[in-house]
XYZ file of C-alpha atoms in Angstrom:
176
model
C -28.591 4.887 -11.462
C -29.494 7.332 -8.789
C -28.049 10.836 -9.136
C -25.854 12.193 -6.328
C -25.224 16.051 -6.687
C -25.795 15.624 -10.714
C -23.263 12.473 -10.646
C -24.304 8.776 -11.021
C -22.845 6.496 -8.570
C -20.622 5.105 -11.243
C -19.507 8.463 -12.291
C -18.379 9.103 -8.866
C -16.515 5.705 -8.472
C -14.354 7.045 -11.148
C -14.052 10.512 -10.246
C -10.978 11.868 -10.699
C -9.779 15.530 -10.194
C -9.142 17.140 -13.789
C -6.669 19.548 -12.367
C -4.597 20.743 -9.355
C -7.264 23.168 -8.294
C -9.940 20.322 -8.406
C -7.569 17.862 -6.229
C -6.742 20.727 -3.580
C -10.575 21.491 -3.104
C -11.342 17.944 -2.554
C -8.478 17.452 -0.301
C -9.518 20.538 1.648
C -13.067 19.423 2.067
C -11.717 15.349 3.085
C -9.326 17.611 5.849
C -12.401 18.656 7.523
C -14.060 15.309 7.844
C -13.757 12.313 9.629
C -12.847 10.297 6.328
C -9.124 11.699 6.604
C -7.790 8.386 7.646
C -5.409 9.911 9.906
C -4.095 12.393 7.578
C -2.910 15.419 9.618
C -3.603 18.105 7.082
C -5.058 18.982 3.773
C -1.719 19.315 2.158
C -1.036 15.609 2.983
C -4.259 14.623 1.772
C -3.630 16.504 -1.535
C 0.079 14.638 -1.676
C -1.908 11.158 -1.187
C -4.682 12.189 -3.814
C -1.863 13.123 -6.356
C 0.285 9.960 -5.942
C -2.599 7.743 -6.085
C -3.699 9.248 -9.209
C -0.448 8.373 -10.421
C -0.710 4.782 -9.674
C -4.195 4.319 -10.695
C -6.489 4.924 -7.450
C -9.439 6.987 -7.180
C -9.124 9.889 -4.468
C -10.910 7.914 -2.056
C -9.049 4.882 -2.532
C -5.926 7.064 -2.198
C -6.803 8.990 1.280
C -7.554 5.220 2.676
C -4.475 3.602 1.167
C -1.755 6.158 1.041
C -0.183 7.831 4.249
C 2.166 10.530 4.323
C 5.305 9.618 6.982
C 8.111 11.554 7.186
C 7.000 13.752 4.225
C 7.004 10.566 2.082
C 4.086 8.868 0.643
C 3.720 4.969 1.441
C 0.946 2.328 0.687
C -0.649 0.425 3.252
C 0.040 -3.319 2.589
C -3.176 -4.007 1.136
C -2.887 -0.988 -1.234
C 0.309 -2.242 -2.477
C -1.202 -5.701 -2.976
C -4.253 -4.017 -4.919
C -2.210 -1.667 -6.962
C -0.290 -4.768 -8.257
C -3.063 -6.876 -8.815
C -4.785 -4.316 -10.764
C -1.928 -4.181 -13.351
C -2.785 -5.641 -16.644
C 0.419 -8.060 -16.288
C -0.123 -9.184 -12.926
C -0.671 -13.285 -13.123
C -0.575 -14.038 -9.565
C 0.934 -14.448 -6.184
C 2.242 -17.483 -3.899
C 2.966 -17.480 -0.323
C 4.132 -19.988 1.864
C 5.365 -19.959 5.472
C 7.702 -22.651 6.867
C 6.397 -23.152 10.511
C 9.881 -24.800 11.502
C 12.059 -22.267 10.409
C 9.565 -19.401 10.529
C 10.750 -18.397 7.062
C 7.858 -16.708 4.929
C 8.291 -17.093 0.980
C 6.420 -15.102 -1.837
C 6.459 -15.284 -5.514
C 4.984 -12.956 -7.672
C 4.268 -13.662 -11.368
C 4.034 -11.165 -14.161
C 3.606 -11.908 -17.779
C 6.623 -11.839 -19.779
C 9.136 -11.735 -16.661
C 10.555 -14.343 -15.028
C 8.975 -15.154 -11.476
C 10.419 -13.128 -8.586
C 10.599 -14.922 -5.181
C 11.435 -13.166 -2.017
C 11.973 -14.653 1.809
C 11.882 -13.058 4.690
C 13.088 -14.771 8.350
C 13.281 -14.450 11.997
C 16.850 -13.729 11.307
C 16.073 -11.197 8.748
C 13.844 -9.498 11.285
C 16.438 -9.669 13.751
C 19.138 -7.895 11.701
C 16.750 -5.104 10.745
C 16.181 -4.594 14.481
C 12.241 -5.722 14.002
C 12.367 -8.933 15.791
C 10.346 -8.380 19.193
C 9.820 -4.623 18.678
C 6.564 -3.573 20.035
C 3.645 -3.150 17.876
C 2.727 -5.258 15.207
C 6.076 -7.306 15.031
C 5.441 -8.156 18.761
C 1.705 -8.958 18.304
C 1.489 -10.553 14.493
C 5.182 -11.818 13.930
C 4.048 -14.089 11.571
C 1.693 -12.012 9.802
C 4.648 -9.150 9.616
C 7.411 -11.928 8.084
C 4.803 -12.476 5.375
C 4.035 -8.797 4.716
C 7.626 -8.330 4.197
C 8.195 -11.146 2.008
C 5.152 -9.995 -0.222
C 6.573 -6.470 -0.218
C 9.569 -7.247 -1.289
C 8.414 -9.686 -4.412
C 5.714 -7.188 -5.332
C 8.158 -4.028 -5.409
C 10.763 -5.956 -7.167
C 8.141 -7.301 -9.775
C 6.012 -3.946 -10.200
C 8.342 -1.109 -9.465
C 6.757 0.697 -12.671
C 3.362 0.352 -11.318
C 4.532 1.235 -7.624
C 6.676 4.178 -8.329
C 9.049 3.514 -6.117
C 6.472 3.624 -3.276
C 7.655 1.709 0.206
C 4.871 0.383 2.368
C 3.470 2.410 5.191
C 4.455 -0.176 7.627
C 8.131 0.106 6.598
C 8.186 4.192 6.646
C 6.854 3.756 10.233
C 9.515 1.794 11.311
C 12.204 3.602 9.871
C 10.907 6.561 11.909
C 11.350 4.858 15.407
């Protein structure tokens, strides 16, 4: 394997800070690059790295998948799925969308637990004040309905793995 600054590529992929000082130094370095993925400060990057380490993400996955919104760490939708899929008890996910009723359904399977099924419909989105809202709810309504059903099912089934994290999309909706 090719060495990079005394490390192999495999070692870099598995890199995790061993202490708060290392995590802070990495956050400070990342904050000075274009890799910072929308984080506003080294402090936010530090929180993303620290929270990510708790849920099994390496620092670079954390910076890409965790945002700090209103002081609260949150996971981008795909990051939420990835954390759950990497859990040893993950058995699968089944999703469907009824085009007539515009109702999304998601079932998440976990070893040793009953399946969890969640639904999200236009009516649910209206009640939540999301339907027709500018941004992704207006541009990609079907995807947003699917994402909400998936988010609820994953968070219910894998609360331990996600440690209470909500999705970035939900955090952004609550700040508006």
